[in-house]
PDB file of C-alpha atoms in Angstrom:
ATOM      1  CA  GLN Y 653     -29.407 164.572 130.209  1.00 90.00           C
ATOM      2  CA  VAL Y 654     -25.968 166.048 130.752  1.00 94.00           C
ATOM      3  CA  GLN Y 655     -23.776 164.297 133.272  1.00 96.00           C
ATOM      4  CA  LEU Y 656     -20.289 165.144 134.519  1.00 96.00           C
ATOM      5  CA  VAL Y 657     -18.265 162.439 136.240  1.00 96.00           C
ATOM      6  CA  GLU Y 658     -14.962 163.187 137.975  1.00 97.00           C
ATOM      7  CA  SER Y 659     -12.253 160.694 138.784  1.00 97.00           C
ATOM      8  CA  GLY Y 660      -8.648 160.605 139.933  1.00 98.00           C
ATOM      9  CA  GLY Y 661      -8.925 161.923 143.460  1.00 98.00           C
ATOM     10  CA  GLY Y 662      -7.273 160.255 146.387  1.00 98.00           C
ATOM     11  CA  LEU Y 663      -4.703 160.545 149.138  1.00 98.00           C
ATOM     12  CA  VAL Y 664      -1.260 161.848 148.264  1.00 98.00           C
ATOM     13  CA  GLN Y 665       1.754 163.117 150.181  1.00 98.00           C
ATOM     14  CA  ALA Y 666       2.774 166.750 150.064  1.00 98.00           C
ATOM     15  CA  GLY Y 667       4.893 167.371 146.993  1.00 98.00           C
ATOM     16  CA  GLY Y 668       3.199 164.607 145.064  1.00 98.00           C
ATOM     17  CA  SER Y 669       0.997 164.703 141.990  1.00 98.00           C
ATOM     18  CA  LEU Y 670      -2.481 163.693 140.913  1.00 98.00           C
ATOM     19  CA  ARG Y 671      -4.400 163.980 137.676  1.00 98.00           C
ATOM     20  CA  LEU Y 672      -8.133 164.535 137.813  1.00 98.00           C
ATOM     21  CA  SER Y 673     -10.400 163.707 134.899  1.00 98.00           C
ATOM     22  CA  CYS Y 674     -13.942 164.761 134.130  1.00 97.00           C
ATOM     23  CA  VAL Y 675     -16.022 163.216 131.373  1.00 96.00           C
ATOM     24  CA  VAL Y 676     -19.111 165.006 130.081  1.00 95.00           C
ATOM     25  CA  SER Y 677     -21.811 162.814 128.601  1.00 94.00           C
ATOM     26  CA  GLY Y 678     -25.250 163.429 127.191  1.00 92.00           C
ATOM     27  CA  SER Y 679     -24.539 166.816 125.632  1.00 85.00           C
ATOM     28  CA  ARG Y 680     -26.008 167.530 122.225  1.00 83.00           C
ATOM     29  CA  PHE Y 681     -24.169 170.842 121.906  1.00 83.00           C
ATOM     30  CA  LYS Y 682     -20.674 172.225 122.037  1.00 84.00           C
ATOM     31  CA  ILE Y 683     -19.042 172.530 125.448  1.00 86.00           C
ATOM     32  CA  ASN Y 684     -17.949 176.152 125.497  1.00 88.00           C
ATOM     33  CA  ALA Y 685     -15.873 176.178 128.652  1.00 94.00           C
ATOM     34  CA  MET Y 686     -14.749 173.679 131.241  1.00 95.00           C
ATOM     35  CA  ALA Y 687     -13.380 174.433 134.662  1.00 97.00           C
ATOM     36  CA  TRP Y 688     -12.403 173.062 138.020  1.00 98.00           C
ATOM     37  CA  TYR Y 689     -13.562 174.320 141.388  1.00 98.00           C
ATOM     38  CA  ARG Y 690     -12.784 173.086 144.864  1.00 98.00           C
ATOM     39  CA  GLN Y 691     -14.290 173.302 148.306  1.00 98.00           C
ATOM     40  CA  ALA Y 692     -12.320 172.631 151.447  1.00 98.00           C
ATOM     41  CA  PHE Y 693     -14.009 171.712 154.685  1.00 95.00           C
ATOM     42  CA  GLY Y 694     -15.489 174.790 156.311  1.00 96.00           C
ATOM     43  CA  LYS Y 695     -14.772 177.013 153.317  1.00 97.00           C
ATOM     44  CA  GLN Y 696     -16.702 178.315 150.344  1.00 97.00           C
ATOM     45  CA  ARG Y 697     -16.307 176.779 146.934  1.00 97.00           C
ATOM     46  CA  GLU Y 698     -13.547 178.496 144.984  1.00 98.00           C
ATOM     47  CA  TRP Y 699     -12.575 178.579 141.351  1.00 98.00           C
ATOM     48  CA  VAL Y 700      -9.324 176.809 140.464  1.00 98.00           C
ATOM     49  CA  ALA Y 701      -8.857 176.797 136.692  1.00 98.00           C
ATOM     50  CA  ILE Y 702     -10.761 177.269 133.451  1.00 98.00           C
ATOM     51  CA  ILE Y 703     -10.226 176.417 129.803  1.00 97.00           C
ATOM     52  CA  ASN Y 704     -12.302 177.630 126.883  1.00 94.00           C
ATOM     53  CA  SER Y 705     -13.066 175.873 123.615  1.00 87.00           C
ATOM     54  CA  GLY Y 706      -9.994 177.379 121.968  1.00 89.00           C
ATOM     55  CA  GLY Y 707      -7.634 176.185 124.664  1.00 92.00           C
ATOM     56  CA  SER Y 708      -7.131 179.470 126.489  1.00 96.00           C
ATOM     57  CA  THR Y 709      -6.590 178.938 130.209  1.00 98.00           C
ATOM     58  CA  ASN Y 710      -6.658 180.879 133.448  1.00 98.00           C
ATOM     59  CA  TYR Y 711      -5.708 179.841 136.965  1.00 98.00           C
ATOM     60  CA  ALA Y 712      -6.268 180.936 140.499  1.00 98.00           C
ATOM     61  CA  ASP Y 713      -3.154 182.478 142.003  1.00 98.00           C
ATOM     62  CA  SER Y 714      -3.008 179.741 144.621  1.00 98.00           C
ATOM     63  CA  VAL Y 715      -2.406 177.033 142.004  1.00 98.00           C
ATOM     64  CA  LYS Y 716      -0.641 178.923 139.230  1.00 98.00           C
ATOM     65  CA  GLY Y 717       2.562 177.200 138.192  1.00 98.00           C
ATOM     66  CA  ARG Y 718       1.560 173.940 139.865  1.00 98.00           C
ATOM     67  CA  PHE Y 719      -1.712 172.943 138.200  1.00 98.00           C
ATOM     68  CA  THR Y 720      -2.445 172.548 134.502  1.00 98.00           C
ATOM     69  CA  ILE Y 721      -5.906 172.316 132.981  1.00 98.00           C
ATOM     70  CA  SER Y 722      -6.387 170.704 129.587  1.00 97.00           C
ATOM     71  CA  ARG Y 723      -9.195 169.258 127.514  1.00 94.00           C
ATOM     72  CA  ASP Y 724      -9.818 166.652 124.877  1.00 92.00           C
ATOM     73  CA  ASN Y 725     -12.755 167.931 122.869  1.00 87.00           C
ATOM     74  CA  ALA Y 726     -13.201 164.674 120.968  1.00 88.00           C
ATOM     75  CA  LYS Y 727     -13.699 162.857 124.263  1.00 90.00           C
ATOM     76  CA  ASN Y 728     -15.585 165.676 126.016  1.00 91.00           C
ATOM     77  CA  THR Y 729     -13.069 165.401 128.815  1.00 94.00           C
ATOM     78  CA  VAL Y 730     -11.252 167.946 130.942  1.00 95.00           C
ATOM     79  CA  TYR Y 731      -8.181 167.187 133.017  1.00 97.00           C
ATOM     80  CA  LEU Y 732      -6.460 168.830 135.933  1.00 98.00           C
ATOM     81  CA  GLN Y 733      -2.829 167.881 136.399  1.00 98.00           C
ATOM     82  CA  MET Y 734      -1.844 168.777 139.950  1.00 98.00           C
ATOM     83  CA  ASN Y 735       1.840 168.885 140.830  1.00 98.00           C
ATOM     84  CA  SER Y 736       3.705 169.948 143.956  1.00 98.00           C
ATOM     85  CA  LEU Y 737       0.597 169.380 146.008  1.00 98.00           C
ATOM     86  CA  LYS Y 738       0.264 171.087 149.365  1.00 98.00           C
ATOM     87  CA  PRO Y 739      -1.913 170.249 152.363  1.00 98.00           C
ATOM     88  CA  GLU Y 740      -3.929 173.388 151.646  1.00 97.00           C
ATOM     89  CA  ASP Y 741      -4.953 171.828 148.321  1.00 98.00           C
ATOM     90  CA  THR Y 742      -7.031 169.326 150.270  1.00 98.00           C
ATOM     91  CA  ALA Y 743     -10.622 169.722 149.110  1.00 98.00           C
ATOM     92  CA  ALA Y 744     -13.441 168.213 147.143  1.00 98.00           C
ATOM     93  CA  TYR Y 745     -12.781 169.054 143.514  1.00 98.00           C
ATOM     94  CA  TYR Y 746     -15.729 169.724 141.228  1.00 98.00           C
ATOM     95  CA  CYS Y 747     -15.860 169.700 137.462  1.00 97.00           C
ATOM     96  CA  PHE Y 748     -17.830 172.418 135.672  1.00 97.00           C
ATOM     97  CA  ALA Y 749     -19.029 172.759 132.093  1.00 95.00           C
ATOM     98  CA  LEU Y 750     -20.727 175.604 130.277  1.00 94.00           C
ATOM     99  CA  ILE Y 751     -22.996 174.309 127.538  1.00 92.00           C
ATOM    100  CA  LEU Y 752     -25.278 176.592 125.533  1.00 90.00           C
ATOM    101  CA  GLY Y 753     -25.160 179.174 128.290  1.00 90.00           C
ATOM    102  CA  ARG Y 754     -26.077 176.764 131.088  1.00 93.00           C
ATOM    103  CA  ASP Y 755     -23.991 175.578 134.024  1.00 95.00           C
ATOM    104  CA  TYR Y 756     -23.399 171.900 134.749  1.00 96.00           C
ATOM    105  CA  TRP Y 757     -21.574 170.395 137.724  1.00 97.00           C
ATOM    106  CA  GLY Y 758     -20.099 167.067 138.657  1.00 97.00           C
ATOM    107  CA  GLN Y 759     -20.527 165.431 142.048  1.00 97.00           C
ATOM    108  CA  GLY Y 760     -16.924 165.965 143.083  1.00 97.00           C
ATOM    109  CA  THR Y 761     -13.856 163.902 143.844  1.00 98.00           C
ATOM    110  CA  GLN Y 762     -11.930 164.169 147.095  1.00 98.00           C
ATOM    111  CA  VAL Y 763      -8.265 165.136 147.107  1.00 98.00           C
ATOM    112  CA  THR Y 764      -6.428 164.808 150.399  1.00 98.00           C
ATOM    113  CA  VAL Y 765      -2.812 165.913 150.730  1.00 98.00           C
ATOM    114  CA  SER Y 766      -0.968 164.762 153.820  1.00 98.00           C
ATOM    115  CA  SER Y 767       1.750 166.852 155.431  1.00 93.00           C
TER     116      SER Y 767
END
């Protein structure tokens, strides 16, 4: 079975940085796209960043210029480097993978940015 496990969340001061990691295990097929979503308390889950198998990336306007998504295909791992963090970035961050046309989600890792 496919499993996505996030790590790297925590408490950080505004202006600080964190790097999230997500490892995909159990996949017998190519991971076509990997992405990060987040959900703040009382809000709907929103898309943050995506990277396809060729390395092409897109970002939500709210994080553009501050966050960088990358992947290591050999390790089936996606990263989210978060710089210049703001209190409004506080949310549970969820890893996503598209494999053979199916969606897979991690359980989330909490990021809290203090003002």
